[in-house]
Amino acid sequence: MCPAGLENSQCHTDIQEGQQKSASELQTCQSYQPIVEGDGIYYQGSIVEHLDNHSLILDSQHGFRKGRSCTTNLLKFLDKVTAAVDKVEGVDVVFLDLAKAFNKVPHQRLLAKVRAHGVDGKVAAWIRAWLLGRKQRVCVERAASLWRLVLSGVPQGSVQGPLLFIIFINDLELQISNTVLKFADDTKVFGTVIDEDDRGVLQEDLHKLSEWADSWRMEFNVEKCEIRK
């Protein structure tokens, strides 16, 4: 559980003379939470063991997993692409990025997905206590905003934050026809393209991914998305 007094956090910003900052810049800490590991290290092992024993995390995920890395992600991708090239088939690839992914994860929806993965009992109760009931405010010099509840975000730099995140996005591609590879939130969707029908299938996959993001209160960063043919 989170010790008393550590549920709240203050975000300090320093504005130089003559400098202006937008409201969005002043709210860059909006999903920050104090990191309290404690029992989290113990529960981390229990969650990972449960997920691995039941093969619950899809094979597409190469981030924050033992024996997986950017290299394994790339090798898997190259294996698929070279197989298509050997058959003289074209491959279209769409690179996707979720905007502020770790900060946007809604707590209640995350808890629902944790339960859906079979994590319950004391472990689920600990995760709930770790996420909920936290508050924060923004301080500028001697002025401070009102305290507000933190309703979203998994802390980066914590032991269990990345694991909770990959649980949250685990079902990203369940309705997708083409191949998906993920490294945390960085996602590739790709497949062989021979005719317009294949391009139509890929476009439909992108629509489904957009619908997933809307359903789970996430957002793709369009400026960082890219298509390669």
Short mmCIF file of C-alpha atoms in Angstrom, two decimals:
data_model
loop_
_atom_site.label_atom_id
_atom_site.label_comp_id
_atom_site.label_asym_id
_atom_site.label_seq_id
_atom_site.Cartn_x
_atom_site.Cartn_y
_atom_site.Cartn_z
CA MET A 1 0.00 0.00 0.00
CA CYS A 2 1.04 3.62 -0.39
CA PRO A 3 2.26 5.08 2.94
CA ALA A 4 0.26 8.01 4.31
CA GLY A 5 1.59 11.32 3.10
CA LEU A 6 2.96 9.96 -0.16
CA GLU A 7 -0.33 9.94 -2.06
CA ASN A 8 0.09 13.59 -3.04
CA SER A 9 2.66 15.28 -5.26
CA GLN A 10 3.56 18.83 -6.24
CA CYS A 11 4.74 19.85 -9.70
CA HIS A 12 6.98 22.92 -9.65
CA THR A 13 7.63 25.04 -12.71
CA ASP A 14 10.06 27.90 -13.11
CA ILE A 15 8.96 30.75 -15.40
CA GLN A 16 11.72 33.19 -16.28
CA GLU A 17 11.06 36.93 -16.51
CA GLY A 18 9.32 37.79 -19.77
CA GLN A 19 8.58 34.14 -20.53
CA GLN A 20 5.09 32.83 -21.17
CA LYS A 21 3.90 29.27 -20.88
CA SER A 22 0.70 27.73 -22.10
CA ALA A 23 -1.71 25.84 -19.88
CA SER A 24 -0.63 22.56 -21.48
CA GLU A 25 3.02 23.26 -20.63
CA LEU A 26 2.10 23.99 -17.03
CA GLN A 27 0.25 20.67 -16.86
CA THR A 28 3.08 18.44 -18.02
CA CYS A 29 3.06 16.69 -14.64
CA GLN A 30 -0.65 15.95 -14.72
CA SER A 31 -0.20 12.17 -14.53
CA TYR A 32 2.86 12.10 -12.30
CA GLN A 33 2.64 9.91 -9.23
CA PRO A 34 5.18 9.46 -6.44
CA ILE A 35 6.89 6.10 -6.94
CA VAL A 36 6.59 3.88 -3.89
CA GLU A 37 7.98 0.43 -4.60
CA GLY A 38 7.60 -1.43 -1.29
CA ASP A 39 5.59 -4.59 -1.89
CA GLY A 40 5.47 -3.75 -5.61
CA ILE A 41 8.71 -5.67 -6.25
CA TYR A 42 7.19 -8.78 -4.65
CA TYR A 43 3.88 -8.47 -6.48
CA GLN A 44 5.69 -7.79 -9.74
CA GLY A 45 7.10 -11.30 -9.71
CA SER A 46 3.69 -12.81 -8.98
CA ILE A 47 2.05 -10.95 -11.86
CA VAL A 48 4.79 -11.84 -14.36
CA GLU A 49 4.67 -15.50 -13.33
CA HIS A 50 0.89 -15.57 -13.76
CA LEU A 51 1.03 -13.90 -17.17
CA ASP A 52 3.84 -16.15 -18.41
CA ASN A 53 2.35 -19.41 -17.10
CA HIS A 54 -0.90 -18.71 -18.93
CA SER A 55 0.69 -17.07 -22.02
CA LEU A 56 -1.57 -14.04 -21.54
CA ILE A 57 0.64 -11.37 -23.10
CA LEU A 58 0.45 -11.62 -26.87
CA ASP A 59 3.60 -12.62 -28.75
CA SER A 60 3.59 -9.30 -30.60
CA GLN A 61 4.85 -7.44 -27.51
CA HIS A 62 8.65 -7.14 -27.26
CA GLY A 63 8.89 -4.37 -24.67
CA PHE A 64 9.44 -4.87 -20.92
CA ARG A 65 9.56 -8.66 -21.25
CA LYS A 66 12.33 -11.08 -20.33
CA GLY A 67 14.19 -12.27 -23.40
CA ARG A 68 12.55 -9.63 -25.60
CA SER A 69 14.04 -6.39 -26.90
CA CYS A 70 14.21 -3.97 -29.84
CA THR A 71 16.50 -6.52 -31.49
CA THR A 72 14.01 -9.40 -31.25
CA ASN A 73 11.31 -7.07 -32.53
CA LEU A 74 13.43 -6.11 -35.53
CA LEU A 75 14.44 -9.71 -36.28
CA LYS A 76 10.81 -10.81 -36.26
CA PHE A 77 9.96 -7.95 -38.61
CA LEU A 78 12.84 -8.70 -41.00
CA ASP A 79 11.91 -12.38 -41.09
CA LYS A 80 8.40 -11.53 -42.26
CA VAL A 81 9.55 -8.92 -44.78
CA THR A 82 12.32 -11.00 -46.34
CA ALA A 83 9.92 -13.95 -46.71
CA ALA A 84 7.60 -11.68 -48.70
CA VAL A 85 10.45 -10.25 -50.80
CA ASP A 86 11.61 -13.79 -51.65
CA LYS A 87 8.14 -14.36 -53.11
CA VAL A 88 8.38 -11.07 -55.03
CA GLU A 89 5.54 -9.62 -52.95
CA GLY A 90 5.30 -6.03 -51.80
CA VAL A 91 4.99 -5.11 -48.12
CA ASP A 92 3.25 -2.03 -46.73
CA VAL A 93 4.23 -0.98 -43.20
CA VAL A 94 2.51 1.53 -40.95
CA PHE A 95 4.50 2.81 -37.96
CA LEU A 96 2.26 4.02 -35.13
CA ASP A 97 2.91 5.89 -31.91
CA LEU A 98 0.49 6.46 -29.04
CA ALA A 99 0.61 10.07 -27.84
CA LYS A 100 1.75 10.42 -24.21
CA ALA A 101 0.86 6.77 -23.83
CA PHE A 102 2.00 6.19 -20.24
CA ASN A 103 0.32 9.39 -19.03
CA LYS A 104 -3.05 8.74 -20.66
CA VAL A 105 -3.88 5.26 -19.32
CA PRO A 106 -7.20 5.67 -17.43
CA HIS A 107 -6.98 4.02 -14.01
CA GLN A 108 -10.44 2.46 -13.91
CA ARG A 109 -10.08 0.98 -17.39
CA LEU A 110 -6.62 -0.30 -16.50
CA LEU A 111 -7.98 -2.01 -13.38
CA ALA A 112 -10.68 -3.67 -15.49
CA LYS A 113 -8.02 -5.06 -17.83
CA VAL A 114 -5.91 -6.25 -14.91
CA ARG A 115 -8.91 -8.23 -13.63
CA ALA A 116 -9.60 -9.53 -17.15
CA HIS A 117 -6.07 -10.98 -17.18
CA GLY A 118 -6.89 -12.99 -14.06
CA VAL A 119 -4.99 -10.82 -11.59
CA ASP A 120 -7.13 -10.71 -8.45
CA GLY A 121 -7.02 -11.03 -4.67
CA LYS A 122 -4.32 -9.21 -2.72
CA VAL A 123 -2.34 -8.40 -5.84
CA ALA A 124 -5.29 -6.64 -7.50
CA ALA A 125 -6.08 -4.86 -4.23
CA TRP A 126 -2.50 -3.62 -4.01
CA ILE A 127 -2.56 -2.31 -7.60
CA ARG A 128 -5.84 -0.53 -6.91
CA ALA A 129 -4.48 1.10 -3.75
CA TRP A 130 -1.28 2.04 -5.59
CA LEU A 131 -3.15 3.81 -8.40
CA LEU A 132 -6.20 5.39 -6.82
CA GLY A 133 -6.69 8.25 -4.39
CA ARG A 134 -3.61 10.23 -5.36
CA LYS A 135 -3.68 14.01 -5.74
CA GLN A 136 -1.42 16.65 -7.20
CA ARG A 137 -1.12 20.37 -7.71
CA VAL A 138 1.03 22.76 -9.71
CA CYS A 139 3.21 25.34 -7.98
CA VAL A 140 4.58 28.49 -9.61
CA GLU A 141 6.84 30.47 -7.29
CA ARG A 142 4.66 31.04 -4.19
CA ALA A 143 1.34 30.32 -5.88
CA ALA A 144 -0.25 26.86 -5.98
CA SER A 145 -3.29 25.42 -7.70
CA LEU A 146 -5.98 23.42 -5.95
CA TRP A 147 -5.33 19.75 -5.29
CA ARG A 148 -6.82 17.52 -7.99
CA LEU A 149 -7.24 13.76 -8.18
CA VAL A 150 -4.94 11.92 -10.57
CA LEU A 151 -7.21 9.81 -12.76
CA SER A 152 -4.77 8.48 -15.34
CA GLY A 153 -1.19 7.44 -15.90
CA VAL A 154 1.23 4.66 -14.95
CA PRO A 155 4.51 5.98 -13.49
CA GLN A 156 7.55 5.56 -15.67
CA GLY A 157 10.60 4.54 -13.70
CA SER A 158 8.62 2.34 -11.33
CA VAL A 159 8.88 -1.45 -11.24
CA GLN A 160 5.27 -2.24 -12.03
CA GLY A 161 4.34 0.73 -14.26
CA PRO A 162 5.64 -0.73 -17.54
CA LEU A 163 4.05 -4.12 -16.80
CA LEU A 164 0.67 -2.53 -16.18
CA PHE A 165 1.04 -0.61 -19.42
CA ILE A 166 1.65 -3.68 -21.58
CA ILE A 167 -1.38 -5.32 -19.93
CA PHE A 168 -3.43 -2.27 -20.89
CA ILE A 169 -2.46 -2.35 -24.58
CA ASN A 170 -2.33 -6.14 -24.85
CA ASP A 171 -5.59 -6.38 -26.81
CA LEU A 172 -4.65 -3.62 -29.25
CA GLU A 173 -4.55 -5.94 -32.28
CA LEU A 174 -7.19 -8.54 -31.46
CA GLN A 175 -9.38 -7.49 -34.40
CA ILE A 176 -6.50 -6.83 -36.80
CA SER A 177 -5.99 -8.92 -39.96
CA ASN A 178 -2.38 -7.95 -40.73
CA THR A 179 0.71 -8.60 -38.62
CA VAL A 180 1.37 -6.39 -35.57
CA LEU A 181 4.62 -5.96 -33.66
CA LYS A 182 4.95 -3.81 -30.55
CA PHE A 183 7.75 -2.47 -28.41
CA ALA A 184 5.81 -0.97 -25.51
CA ASP A 185 3.57 1.57 -27.32
CA ASP A 186 5.62 1.78 -30.55
CA THR A 187 3.63 -0.32 -33.00
CA LYS A 188 4.15 -1.64 -36.53
CA VAL A 189 1.24 -2.93 -38.63
CA PHE A 190 2.28 -4.58 -41.87
CA GLY A 191 1.38 -7.15 -44.48
CA THR A 192 1.89 -8.22 -48.06
CA VAL A 193 0.13 -6.01 -50.59
CA ILE A 194 -0.57 -7.43 -54.03
CA ASP A 195 -3.70 -5.53 -55.05
CA GLU A 196 -6.16 -2.88 -53.91
CA ASP A 197 -8.04 -5.42 -51.82
CA ASP A 198 -4.93 -5.91 -49.66
CA ARG A 199 -4.60 -2.15 -49.24
CA GLY A 200 -8.26 -2.01 -48.26
CA VAL A 201 -7.66 -4.62 -45.54
CA LEU A 202 -4.75 -2.59 -44.17
CA GLN A 203 -6.86 0.56 -44.18
CA GLU A 204 -9.61 -1.29 -42.33
CA ASP A 205 -7.05 -2.37 -39.74
CA LEU A 206 -6.12 1.28 -39.19
CA HIS A 207 -9.79 2.14 -38.67
CA LYS A 208 -10.06 -0.62 -36.06
CA LEU A 209 -6.94 0.62 -34.26
CA SER A 210 -8.41 4.12 -34.19
CA GLU A 211 -11.64 2.72 -32.74
CA TRP A 212 -9.62 0.88 -30.09
CA ALA A 213 -7.88 4.12 -29.12
CA ASP A 214 -11.20 5.96 -28.85
CA SER A 215 -12.74 3.18 -26.75
CA TRP A 216 -9.87 3.18 -24.27
CA ARG A 217 -9.29 6.96 -24.16
CA MET A 218 -5.96 6.79 -25.95
CA GLU A 219 -4.78 8.73 -28.97
CA PHE A 220 -2.37 8.08 -31.82
CA ASN A 221 0.23 10.75 -32.48
CA VAL A 222 -0.47 11.37 -36.16
CA GLU A 223 2.68 13.45 -36.64
CA LYS A 224 4.83 10.49 -35.62
CA CYS A 225 2.92 7.92 -37.66
CA GLU A 226 4.48 6.92 -40.97
CA ILE A 227 3.70 4.66 -43.93
CA ARG A 228 6.41 2.80 -45.83
CA LYS A 229 5.84 0.81 -49.02
#
